[in-house]
Amino acid sequence: MQAIKITDHVYWVGAIDWALKEFHGYTTHRGSTYNAFLILADKITLIDTVKAPFKQEMYERIRSVIGDETKVDILVSNHAEMDHSGALPEVIRDLKPEKIYASPMGIKALDAHFGIGSLLTAVKTGESISLGNMTLSAVETRMLHWPDSMFTYLAEEKVLFSQDGFGMHFATDKIFAVDNDWHVMLEEMKRYYANILLPYSPQVLNLLKVFPTLNLDVQTICPDHGPVWNGELLLKPLELYKAFAEQQYVPRAIVLYDTMWHSTEKMALHIADGIRQAGADVRVFALDAATRSDVAAELLDASALVAGSPTINNDMYPRTADVLTYLRGLRPKNMLGAAFGSYGWSGESVAKINAYLTDMKAELVSDGLKIQYVPKDADLEKCEDFGREIGARLLEKCHLTQPGKL
Ligand code: FEO
């Protein structure tokens, strides 16, 4: 397998995981790439490695650039998570780097994973790594999305290595973003941000504020997943991250539901219709079909979370709890919340959902809506009223006096 030239002296030597379906709870329906980059400086330098099973693919690509006597002089670990460090212990053994660099927190994390901390040298924000005729500068990006996360910048080639930042789970053999379908990339950027980075949006906004003050002339951004950004798309990931991180109110609601005998489903569809009647957009997720990360991705384009479940054994359905637990962990901002569900005799699901929504700091539209057993016409009218109330509150939050669409 061949490396791909990125700039005069930087090559992509990563691996493509066409089969990846799941990444710690996040469904990755287009696979992923584990990007590693080789810098042909006086000191041959490898930026990050790959997931352990993909080591040979990376070695082949490295060999395609520097031949069979494969050896790197310097190795930099920008992020300690195992999709980038899994191959690291074997790479150290096989490629025998003289120096290995990571952020101070990176050294702690890599030591905790592999017991290799004593082999590593710390590099902090503002410090440099000499590659002989070139220099890498470090910018720690703590909690984006791990404590160890770090960017490195190669001034001579104007390349920023951004580890998970500005990346996406998207298996493609077209390494440059400009050669890929924009709509696919936009969808996958959103999915990645919502499922991985959303809880760290305050840190993203801070980084976007601080980054220009570093005066780095960046012409290429090399993330550790998905395509490389340059040319006309260079600034797109920064613009998108700003919009994703700000999470401004938008006139769209998510209605998610699970159902036992279709009663909660009928409620969901009439609530969604009421939201539409009020002039807001709505996306309906039946949890028979949608995954937790499908719903999460929609959080970036919605400002009301309306969740429904029947009551079973004095609680909500397990899938509803699964999705709400996941969404709560993502800490979305500026959300309205509402709960609904059918019940037989006890009807706890609505209160249980409200507790999740309150934990998420969503602003509850009301105490929620419960219907016993099977909704009748009058009950379905109540569902539409409930939806209209949610829609109206959503428009009010968006300061819209007219029905609005995205
Ligand atoms: Fe791609 Fe946080 O690992």
CSV table of C-alpha atoms and ligand atoms in Angstrom, one decimal:
chain,number,residue,atom,x,y,z
A,1,MET,CA,0.0,0.0,0.0
A,2,GLN,CA,1.2,3.5,-0.9
A,3,ALA,CA,1.5,6.6,1.2
A,4,ILE,CA,-0.2,9.8,-0.1
A,5,LYS,CA,1.7,13.0,-0.5
A,6,ILE,CA,0.1,15.9,1.4
A,7,THR,CA,2.7,18.6,1.0
A,8,ASP,CA,6.3,18.6,-0.2
A,9,HIS,CA,7.6,16.7,2.9
A,10,VAL,CA,4.5,15.4,4.6
A,11,TYR,CA,2.9,12.1,3.7
A,12,TRP,CA,-0.3,10.3,4.9
A,13,VAL,CA,0.7,6.9,6.1
A,14,GLY,CA,-2.4,5.9,8.0
A,15,ALA,CA,-5.0,3.1,7.6
A,16,ILE,CA,-8.6,2.9,6.3
A,17,ASP,CA,-11.1,0.9,8.4
A,18,TRP,CA,-13.9,0.2,6.0
A,19,ALA,CA,-15.6,-2.2,8.4
A,20,LEU,CA,-15.9,0.0,11.6
A,21,LYS,CA,-19.5,0.0,12.7
A,22,GLU,CA,-19.2,1.2,16.3
A,23,PHE,CA,-16.8,3.5,18.2
A,24,HIS,CA,-17.4,3.4,21.9
A,25,GLY,CA,-21.1,3.5,21.6
A,26,TYR,CA,-21.3,5.7,18.5
A,27,THR,CA,-22.5,4.0,15.3
A,28,THR,CA,-20.1,4.8,12.5
A,29,HIS,CA,-22.0,3.9,9.4
A,30,ARG,CA,-19.3,5.0,7.0
A,31,GLY,CA,-16.3,3.4,8.7
A,32,SER,CA,-13.2,5.5,9.6
A,33,THR,CA,-9.6,6.2,8.9
A,34,TYR,CA,-6.8,6.3,11.4
A,35,ASN,CA,-4.5,8.9,10.1
A,36,ALA,CA,-0.7,8.9,10.7
A,37,PHE,CA,1.6,11.3,9.0
A,38,LEU,CA,5.3,11.0,8.1
A,39,ILE,CA,7.5,14.1,7.9
A,40,LEU,CA,10.6,13.8,5.7
A,41,ALA,CA,12.8,16.2,7.7
A,42,ASP,CA,16.4,15.7,8.6
A,43,LYS,CA,14.9,13.6,11.4
A,44,ILE,CA,12.2,11.4,9.9
A,45,THR,CA,9.2,12.0,12.1
A,46,LEU,CA,5.9,10.1,12.6
A,47,ILE,CA,2.9,11.9,13.9
A,48,ASP,CA,0.6,9.5,15.7
A,49,THR,CA,0.1,5.8,14.9
A,50,VAL,CA,-2.9,3.7,14.2
A,51,LYS,CA,-5.2,1.2,16.0
A,52,ALA,CA,-3.2,-1.9,16.8
A,53,PRO,CA,-4.7,-4.3,14.1
A,54,PHE,CA,-3.8,-1.7,11.4
A,55,LYS,CA,0.0,-1.5,12.1
A,56,GLN,CA,1.0,-3.5,9.0
A,57,GLU,CA,-1.0,-1.2,6.7
A,58,MET,CA,0.8,1.8,8.2
A,59,TYR,CA,4.2,0.1,7.9
A,60,GLU,CA,3.6,-0.6,4.2
A,61,ARG,CA,2.7,3.0,3.6
A,62,ILE,CA,5.8,4.2,5.5
A,63,ARG,CA,8.0,1.7,3.5
A,64,SER,CA,6.6,3.1,0.3
A,65,VAL,CA,8.2,6.5,1.2
A,66,ILE,CA,11.4,5.6,3.0
A,67,GLY,CA,12.1,2.0,1.8
A,68,ASP,CA,12.7,-1.3,3.5
A,69,GLU,CA,15.1,0.0,6.1
A,70,THR,CA,12.2,1.5,7.9
A,71,LYS,CA,13.2,3.6,10.9
A,72,VAL,CA,11.8,6.8,12.2
A,73,ASP,CA,13.9,9.2,14.3
A,74,ILE,CA,11.1,11.0,16.1
A,75,LEU,CA,7.7,9.9,17.1
A,76,VAL,CA,5.0,12.4,18.3
A,77,SER,CA,1.9,11.2,20.0
A,78,ASN,CA,-0.7,14.0,19.8
A,79,HIS,CA,-3.4,11.9,21.4
A,80,ALA,CA,-3.3,8.8,23.7
A,81,GLU,CA,-6.6,7.2,22.8
A,82,MET,CA,-6.0,3.7,21.5
A,83,ASP,CA,-7.2,4.3,17.9
A,84,HIS,CA,-4.0,6.4,17.6
A,85,SER,CA,-1.7,4.8,20.2
A,86,GLY,CA,-2.8,1.1,20.0
A,87,ALA,CA,0.2,0.3,17.7
A,88,LEU,CA,2.6,2.6,19.7
A,89,PRO,CA,4.4,-0.1,21.8
A,90,GLU,CA,5.1,-2.2,18.7
A,91,VAL,CA,6.1,0.9,16.6
A,92,ILE,CA,8.6,1.8,19.3
A,93,ARG,CA,10.0,-1.7,19.2
A,94,ASP,CA,10.0,-2.0,15.4
A,95,LEU,CA,10.8,1.6,14.2
A,96,LYS,CA,13.2,2.4,17.1
A,97,PRO,CA,12.6,6.2,17.4
A,98,GLU,CA,15.3,8.1,19.2
A,99,LYS,CA,12.9,10.5,20.8
A,100,ILE,CA,9.2,10.2,21.5
A,101,TYR,CA,7.2,13.3,22.5
A,102,ALA,CA,3.8,13.8,24.0
A,103,SER,CA,2.1,16.5,26.1
A,104,PRO,CA,2.7,16.2,29.9
A,105,MET,CA,-0.8,14.6,30.3
A,106,GLY,CA,-0.1,12.4,27.2
A,107,ILE,CA,2.9,10.9,29.0
A,108,LYS,CA,0.7,10.1,32.0
A,109,ALA,CA,-2.0,8.6,29.8
A,110,LEU,CA,0.5,6.5,27.7
A,111,ASP,CA,2.2,5.3,30.8
A,112,ALA,CA,-1.1,4.2,32.3
A,113,HIS,CA,-1.9,2.4,29.1
A,114,PHE,CA,1.4,0.8,28.1
A,115,GLY,CA,3.9,1.5,30.9
A,116,ILE,CA,6.1,3.5,28.5
A,117,GLY,CA,6.2,6.9,30.3
A,118,SER,CA,9.9,6.7,31.0
A,119,LEU,CA,10.6,6.6,27.2
A,120,LEU,CA,8.8,9.8,26.5
A,121,THR,CA,9.7,13.5,26.6
A,122,ALA,CA,7.1,16.1,27.5
A,123,VAL,CA,6.4,19.0,25.2
A,124,LYS,CA,4.1,21.9,26.4
A,125,THR,CA,2.3,24.7,24.7
A,126,GLY,CA,4.9,27.1,23.2
A,127,GLU,CA,7.6,24.5,23.2
A,128,SER,CA,9.2,23.1,20.0
A,129,ILE,CA,10.5,19.9,18.7
A,130,SER,CA,13.5,20.2,16.4
A,131,LEU,CA,13.5,17.9,13.4
A,132,GLY,CA,16.8,19.2,12.2
A,133,ASN,CA,15.8,21.4,9.2
A,134,MET,CA,12.2,21.7,10.4
A,135,THR,CA,10.4,22.5,13.7
A,136,LEU,CA,7.2,21.3,15.2
A,137,SER,CA,5.5,23.6,17.7
A,138,ALA,CA,3.1,22.2,20.4
A,139,VAL,CA,-0.3,23.6,21.3
A,140,GLU,CA,-2.0,21.6,24.2
A,141,THR,CA,-5.7,21.3,23.6
A,142,ARG,CA,-6.8,19.8,27.0
A,143,MET,CA,-10.2,18.1,27.0
A,144,LEU,CA,-10.5,18.2,23.2
A,145,HIS,CA,-11.4,15.6,23.9
A,146,TRP,CA,-9.0,14.0,26.4
A,147,PRO,CA,-6.7,15.7,28.9
A,148,ASP,CA,-3.7,14.8,26.9
A,149,SER,CA,-4.9,16.1,23.5
A,150,MET,CA,-2.4,18.3,21.6
A,151,PHE,CA,-2.0,19.9,18.2
A,152,THR,CA,1.4,20.2,16.6
A,153,TYR,CA,2.3,22.7,13.9
A,154,LEU,CA,5.0,22.3,11.2
A,155,ALA,CA,5.9,25.9,10.2
A,156,GLU,CA,8.0,25.0,7.2
A,157,GLU,CA,5.1,23.3,5.5
A,158,LYS,CA,2.3,25.3,7.1
A,159,VAL,CA,0.7,22.1,8.3
A,160,LEU,CA,-1.4,21.7,11.5
A,161,PHE,CA,-1.7,18.2,12.9
A,162,SER,CA,-4.9,18.4,14.9
A,163,GLN,CA,-5.5,14.8,16.1
A,164,ASP,CA,-9.3,14.2,16.7
A,165,GLY,CA,-10.0,17.9,16.2
A,166,PHE,CA,-11.7,18.7,12.8
A,167,GLY,CA,-11.9,15.0,12.1
A,168,MET,CA,-14.8,12.6,11.2
A,169,HIS,CA,-15.4,8.9,11.0
A,170,PHE,CA,-15.5,8.5,7.3
A,171,ALA,CA,-13.6,5.8,5.4
A,172,THR,CA,-12.4,7.3,2.2
A,173,ASP,CA,-9.4,6.8,0.0
A,174,LYS,CA,-9.6,10.4,-1.2
A,175,ILE,CA,-7.4,12.0,1.4
A,176,PHE,CA,-8.2,15.6,0.6
A,177,ALA,CA,-11.6,17.0,1.7
A,178,VAL,CA,-11.9,18.9,-1.6
A,179,ASP,CA,-12.1,15.5,-3.5
A,180,ASN,CA,-15.0,14.2,-1.3
A,181,ASP,CA,-18.7,14.8,-1.3
A,182,TRP,CA,-19.4,17.9,0.8
A,183,HIS,CA,-22.8,16.7,2.0
A,184,VAL,CA,-21.3,13.4,3.2
A,185,MET,CA,-18.5,15.2,5.0
A,186,LEU,CA,-20.9,17.7,6.6
A,187,GLU,CA,-23.1,14.9,7.9
A,188,GLU,CA,-20.1,13.0,9.3
A,189,MET,CA,-18.5,16.2,10.8
A,190,LYS,CA,-21.8,16.8,12.7
A,191,ARG,CA,-22.0,13.2,13.8
A,192,TYR,CA,-18.4,13.3,15.1
A,193,TYR,CA,-18.8,16.6,16.8
A,194,ALA,CA,-22.1,15.7,18.5
A,195,ASN,CA,-21.0,12.2,19.6
A,196,ILE,CA,-17.4,13.1,20.7
A,197,LEU,CA,-16.9,16.8,21.3
A,198,LEU,CA,-20.2,18.3,22.2
A,199,PRO,CA,-19.6,18.1,26.0
A,200,TYR,CA,-16.4,20.1,25.5
A,201,SER,CA,-18.0,23.0,23.5
A,202,PRO,CA,-16.8,25.6,26.0
A,203,GLN,CA,-13.2,24.5,25.4
A,204,VAL,CA,-13.8,24.5,21.6
A,205,LEU,CA,-15.0,28.1,21.7
A,206,ASN,CA,-12.0,29.0,23.9
A,207,LEU,CA,-9.6,27.4,21.4
A,208,LEU,CA,-11.2,29.1,18.5
A,209,LYS,CA,-10.6,32.4,20.3
A,210,VAL,CA,-7.0,31.7,21.3
A,211,PHE,CA,-5.9,30.1,18.1
A,212,PRO,CA,-5.7,33.2,15.9
A,213,THR,CA,-3.5,34.9,18.6
A,214,LEU,CA,-0.8,32.2,18.0
A,215,ASN,CA,-0.2,33.6,14.5
A,216,LEU,CA,0.3,30.3,12.8
A,217,ASP,CA,0.1,30.4,9.0
A,218,VAL,CA,-1.9,27.2,8.5
A,219,GLN,CA,-2.5,26.1,5.0
A,220,THR,CA,-3.3,22.4,5.6
A,221,ILE,CA,-5.1,20.8,8.6
A,222,CYS,CA,-4.4,17.1,9.1
A,223,PRO,CA,-6.8,15.5,11.6
A,224,ASP,CA,-6.4,11.9,12.8
A,225,HIS,CA,-9.7,10.8,11.2
A,226,GLY,CA,-11.2,11.4,7.8
A,227,PRO,CA,-10.0,13.8,5.1
A,228,VAL,CA,-7.3,16.5,5.2
A,229,TRP,CA,-8.5,20.1,4.9
A,230,ASN,CA,-6.8,22.6,2.5
A,231,GLY,CA,-7.5,24.8,-0.5
A,232,GLU,CA,-11.0,26.3,-0.7
A,233,LEU,CA,-12.2,24.1,2.3
A,234,LEU,CA,-9.4,25.1,4.7
A,235,LEU,CA,-11.5,27.3,7.0
A,236,LYS,CA,-14.7,25.2,6.8
A,237,PRO,CA,-13.9,23.0,9.8
A,238,LEU,CA,-13.3,26.1,12.0
A,239,GLU,CA,-16.5,27.8,10.8
A,240,LEU,CA,-18.5,24.6,11.5
A,241,TYR,CA,-16.9,24.1,14.9
A,242,LYS,CA,-17.9,27.6,15.9
A,243,ALA,CA,-21.5,27.0,14.9
A,244,PHE,CA,-21.6,23.6,16.5
A,245,ALA,CA,-20.1,24.8,19.8
A,246,GLU,CA,-22.3,27.9,20.1
A,247,GLN,CA,-25.5,25.7,20.0
A,248,GLN,CA,-27.8,28.6,19.4
A,249,TYR,CA,-31.5,28.1,19.6
A,250,VAL,CA,-32.9,26.7,16.3
A,251,PRO,CA,-36.6,26.2,15.5
A,252,ARG,CA,-36.5,22.4,15.3
A,253,ALA,CA,-37.5,19.7,17.8
A,254,ILE,CA,-36.4,16.1,18.1
A,255,VAL,CA,-39.3,13.7,19.0
A,256,LEU,CA,-37.9,10.3,20.0
A,257,TYR,CA,-40.1,7.5,21.2
A,258,ASP,CA,-40.3,3.8,22.0
A,259,THR,CA,-43.6,2.0,22.0
A,260,MET,CA,-45.2,-1.2,23.3
A,261,TRP,CA,-48.6,-1.5,21.5
A,262,HIS,CA,-48.3,1.6,19.4
A,263,SER,CA,-50.1,4.0,21.8
A,264,THR,CA,-46.9,6.0,22.6
A,265,GLU,CA,-46.2,6.0,18.9
A,266,LYS,CA,-49.6,7.5,18.1
A,267,MET,CA,-48.9,10.2,20.7
A,268,ALA,CA,-45.4,10.9,19.2
A,269,LEU,CA,-46.8,11.4,15.7
A,270,HIS,CA,-49.6,13.7,16.9
A,271,ILE,CA,-47.2,15.7,19.1
A,272,ALA,CA,-44.8,16.0,16.1
A,273,ASP,CA,-47.7,17.2,14.0
A,274,GLY,CA,-48.6,19.8,16.6
A,275,ILE,CA,-45.0,21.1,16.6
A,276,ARG,CA,-45.2,21.4,12.8
A,277,GLN,CA,-48.6,23.2,13.0
A,278,ALA,CA,-46.9,25.8,15.3
A,279,GLY,CA,-44.4,26.5,12.5
A,280,ALA,CA,-41.3,24.7,13.8
A,281,ASP,CA,-39.4,21.8,12.2
A,282,VAL,CA,-39.4,18.4,13.7
A,283,ARG,CA,-37.4,15.2,13.3
A,284,VAL,CA,-39.0,12.0,14.6
A,285,PHE,CA,-36.8,9.1,15.8
A,286,ALA,CA,-38.5,5.7,16.4
A,287,LEU,CA,-36.0,3.9,18.6
A,288,ASP,CA,-36.8,0.6,16.7
A,289,ALA,CA,-34.9,2.1,13.8
A,290,ALA,CA,-32.6,4.9,15.1
A,291,THR,CA,-29.5,4.5,17.2
A,292,ARG,CA,-28.4,6.7,20.1
A,293,SER,CA,-25.8,8.4,17.9
A,294,ASP,CA,-28.4,9.2,15.1
A,295,VAL,CA,-30.3,11.1,17.7
A,296,ALA,CA,-27.1,12.7,19.1
A,297,ALA,CA,-26.1,14.0,15.7
A,298,GLU,CA,-29.5,15.8,15.4
A,299,LEU,CA,-28.8,17.7,18.7
A,300,LEU,CA,-26.7,20.2,16.7
A,301,ASP,CA,-29.8,21.2,14.6
A,302,ALA,CA,-32.5,21.1,17.3
A,303,SER,CA,-33.4,23.0,20.4
A,304,ALA,CA,-36.2,20.8,21.9
A,305,LEU,CA,-35.9,17.2,23.0
A,306,VAL,CA,-39.3,15.6,23.3
A,307,ALA,CA,-39.0,12.0,24.6
A,308,GLY,CA,-41.7,9.4,24.9
A,309,SER,CA,-41.9,6.0,26.4
A,310,PRO,CA,-44.6,3.7,27.7
A,311,THR,CA,-44.4,2.6,31.4
A,312,ILE,CA,-43.0,-0.8,31.9
A,313,ASN,CA,-42.3,-2.2,35.4
A,314,ASN,CA,-42.7,1.3,36.9
A,315,ASP,CA,-40.0,2.7,34.6
A,316,MET,CA,-39.4,3.8,31.0
A,317,TYR,CA,-38.4,1.5,28.2
A,318,PRO,CA,-34.7,0.3,28.4
A,319,ARG,CA,-33.9,1.8,24.9
A,320,THR,CA,-35.3,5.2,25.9
A,321,ALA,CA,-33.1,5.1,29.1
A,322,ASP,CA,-30.1,4.1,26.9
A,323,VAL,CA,-30.6,7.0,24.5
A,324,LEU,CA,-31.3,9.6,27.3
A,325,THR,CA,-28.3,8.4,29.3
A,326,TYR,CA,-26.1,8.9,26.2
A,327,LEU,CA,-27.6,12.3,25.4
A,328,ARG,CA,-27.3,13.5,29.0
A,329,GLY,CA,-23.6,12.7,28.9
A,330,LEU,CA,-23.2,14.9,25.8
A,331,ARG,CA,-24.5,17.9,27.9
A,332,PRO,CA,-26.3,19.8,25.1
A,333,LYS,CA,-27.0,23.4,25.8
A,334,ASN,CA,-30.1,25.6,25.1
A,335,MET,CA,-32.6,22.9,25.0
A,336,LEU,CA,-36.3,22.8,25.8
A,337,GLY,CA,-37.5,19.4,27.1
A,338,ALA,CA,-40.8,17.6,27.2
A,339,ALA,CA,-41.9,14.0,28.1
A,340,PHE,CA,-44.9,11.9,27.1
A,341,GLY,CA,-46.0,8.3,27.2
A,342,SER,CA,-48.9,5.9,27.5
A,343,TYR,CA,-49.4,3.8,30.6
A,344,GLY,CA,-51.6,1.1,32.0
A,345,TRP,CA,-52.0,1.6,35.8
A,346,SER,CA,-49.0,3.3,37.3
A,347,GLY,CA,-47.5,5.6,34.7
A,348,GLU,CA,-44.0,6.5,36.0
A,349,SER,CA,-42.3,6.9,32.6
A,350,VAL,CA,-43.0,10.6,32.1
A,351,ALA,CA,-41.7,11.5,35.5
A,352,LYS,CA,-38.6,9.4,34.9
A,353,ILE,CA,-38.0,11.1,31.5
A,354,ASN,CA,-38.5,14.5,33.1
A,355,ALA,CA,-35.8,13.6,35.7
A,356,TYR,CA,-33.3,13.0,32.8
A,357,LEU,CA,-34.3,16.2,31.0
A,358,THR,CA,-33.9,18.2,34.2
A,359,ASP,CA,-30.4,16.6,34.8
A,360,MET,CA,-29.6,17.7,31.2
A,361,LYS,CA,-30.6,21.3,32.3
A,362,ALA,CA,-33.3,21.3,29.6
A,363,GLU,CA,-36.1,23.8,30.3
A,364,LEU,CA,-39.3,21.7,30.7
A,365,VAL,CA,-42.2,22.9,28.7
A,366,SER,CA,-44.7,21.4,31.1
A,367,ASP,CA,-45.0,18.4,33.5
A,368,GLY,CA,-45.5,16.2,30.4
A,369,LEU,CA,-48.4,14.3,28.9
A,370,LYS,CA,-49.7,10.8,30.0
A,371,ILE,CA,-52.5,8.9,28.3
A,372,GLN,CA,-53.9,5.7,29.8
A,373,TYR,CA,-53.8,2.6,27.6
A,374,VAL,CA,-54.9,3.6,24.0
A,375,PRO,CA,-55.3,7.3,23.0
A,376,LYS,CA,-58.8,8.2,21.8
A,377,ASP,CA,-59.5,11.1,19.4
A,378,ALA,CA,-59.8,13.6,22.2
A,379,ASP,CA,-56.4,12.4,23.6
A,380,LEU,CA,-54.8,12.8,20.2
A,381,GLU,CA,-56.1,16.3,20.1
A,382,LYS,CA,-54.4,16.9,23.5
A,383,CYS,CA,-51.2,15.5,21.9
A,384,GLU,CA,-51.4,18.1,19.1
A,385,ASP,CA,-52.1,20.8,21.6
A,386,PHE,CA,-49.0,19.7,23.5
A,387,GLY,CA,-47.0,19.8,20.3
A,388,ARG,CA,-48.3,23.2,19.4
A,389,GLU,CA,-47.2,24.4,22.9
A,390,ILE,CA,-43.7,23.0,22.4
A,391,GLY,CA,-43.5,24.5,18.9
A,392,ALA,CA,-44.6,28.0,20.1
A,393,ARG,CA,-42.1,27.9,22.9
A,394,LEU,CA,-39.4,27.0,20.5
A,395,LEU,CA,-40.2,29.8,18.1
A,396,GLU,CA,-40.3,32.2,21.1
A,397,LYS,CA,-36.8,31.0,22.1
A,398,CYS,CA,-35.6,31.7,18.6
A,399,HIS,CA,-37.1,35.1,18.7
A,400,LEU,CA,-39.2,34.3,15.7
A,401,THR,CA,-42.5,36.0,15.3
A,402,GLN,CA,-43.3,34.0,12.1
A,403,PRO,CA,-43.0,30.3,11.7
A,404,GLY,CA,-39.4,29.5,10.8
A,405,LYS,CA,-37.5,26.8,9.1
A,406,LEU,CA,-33.9,26.0,9.0
B,1,FEO,FE1,-9.6,9.2,17.6
B,1,FEO,FE2,-10.0,10.3,20.8
B,1,FEO,O1,-9.5,9.2,19.4
